Amino acid sequence: MNIVLLGAPGAGKGTQAAKLVEEFGTPHISTGDILRAAVKNQTELGKKAKSYMDAGELVPDSLIIDLMNERLQEPDAAKGFILDGFPRTTAQAVSLDALLSQLKRPLDGALLVDVPFDAIVDRLTSRRCCKDCGAIGTVADASCPKCGGEMYQRDDDNEATVRNRLSVYERSTSPLIDYYKGKGLLLTVDGNRPVDTVYADVKALLDL
């Protein structure tokens, strides 16, 4: 299973990826995780990436691709991969295709978790987090359902910020949907349903 995850912030990509990892053991690879690991391990690429990050600049696509190449050749990725957060643009998708072609490990699909923006706004603005254990709940939870701790709303879960994040996503990342549709790789699942219902459809789409 070699897949790219697509979908707006709050669509539930991470939740579905976690279920795939739990059942199949396929590594869930995000650019953030790759960057943090490379910097922590002080690899040559990690040192280069850190110089950009310390300066508050975006890490160039070419460096991200080199890091991805390094990561995909680690032993756990032999059984496949779930890419999350990369590619973010069509240019990155073209670079990723070239890398996967070199590695002879083509994508099986680009899985789009599709949720209407209004539903995402409702979902994220009603989200609450536990101050003690970090568990995610909703506005209906007076205290943490896991540990009984105090619940709070994250600063970036207010409506104006959520709508801005969705607008950025629509401009920069949603063209990927057309890109993968054109390559016959787009698999779309309705993410505006219960988690287990969505997951059953995800497995059916991926022939798992």
mmCIF file of N, CA and C in Angstrom, residues 28 70 73 104 145 197 208:
data_model
loop_
_atom_site.group_PDB
_atom_site.id
_atom_site.type_symbol
_atom_site.label_atom_id
_atom_site.label_comp_id
_atom_site.label_asym_id
_atom_site.label_seq_id
_atom_site.Cartn_x
_atom_site.Cartn_y
_atom_site.Cartn_z
ATOM 1 N N HIS A 28 3.121 5.656 8.738
ATOM 2 C CA HIS A 28 2.444 6.921 8.430
ATOM 3 C C HIS A 28 3.546 7.981 8.434
ATOM 4 N N GLU A 70 15.421 9.425 1.491
ATOM 5 C CA GLU A 70 16.112 8.787 2.610
ATOM 6 C C GLU A 70 15.123 7.975 3.455
ATOM 7 N N GLN A 73 13.593 4.654 2.063
ATOM 8 C CA GLN A 73 14.497 3.521 1.941
ATOM 9 C C GLN A 73 14.828 2.874 3.297
ATOM 10 N N LYS A 104 11.176 2.671 -8.157
ATOM 11 C CA LYS A 104 10.276 1.617 -8.672
ATOM 12 C C LYS A 104 9.199 1.250 -7.644
ATOM 13 N N PRO A 145 -13.069 13.228 28.922
ATOM 14 C CA PRO A 145 -13.668 11.889 28.984
ATOM 15 C C PRO A 145 -12.663 10.810 29.362
ATOM 16 N N THR A 197 -17.381 3.990 9.816
ATOM 17 C CA THR A 197 -18.039 3.881 8.508
ATOM 18 C C THR A 197 -17.086 4.351 7.413
ATOM 19 N N LEU A 208 -8.274 -3.545 0.600
ATOM 20 C CA LEU A 208 -7.611 -4.140 1.767
ATOM 21 C C LEU A 208 -8.550 -5.128 2.475
#
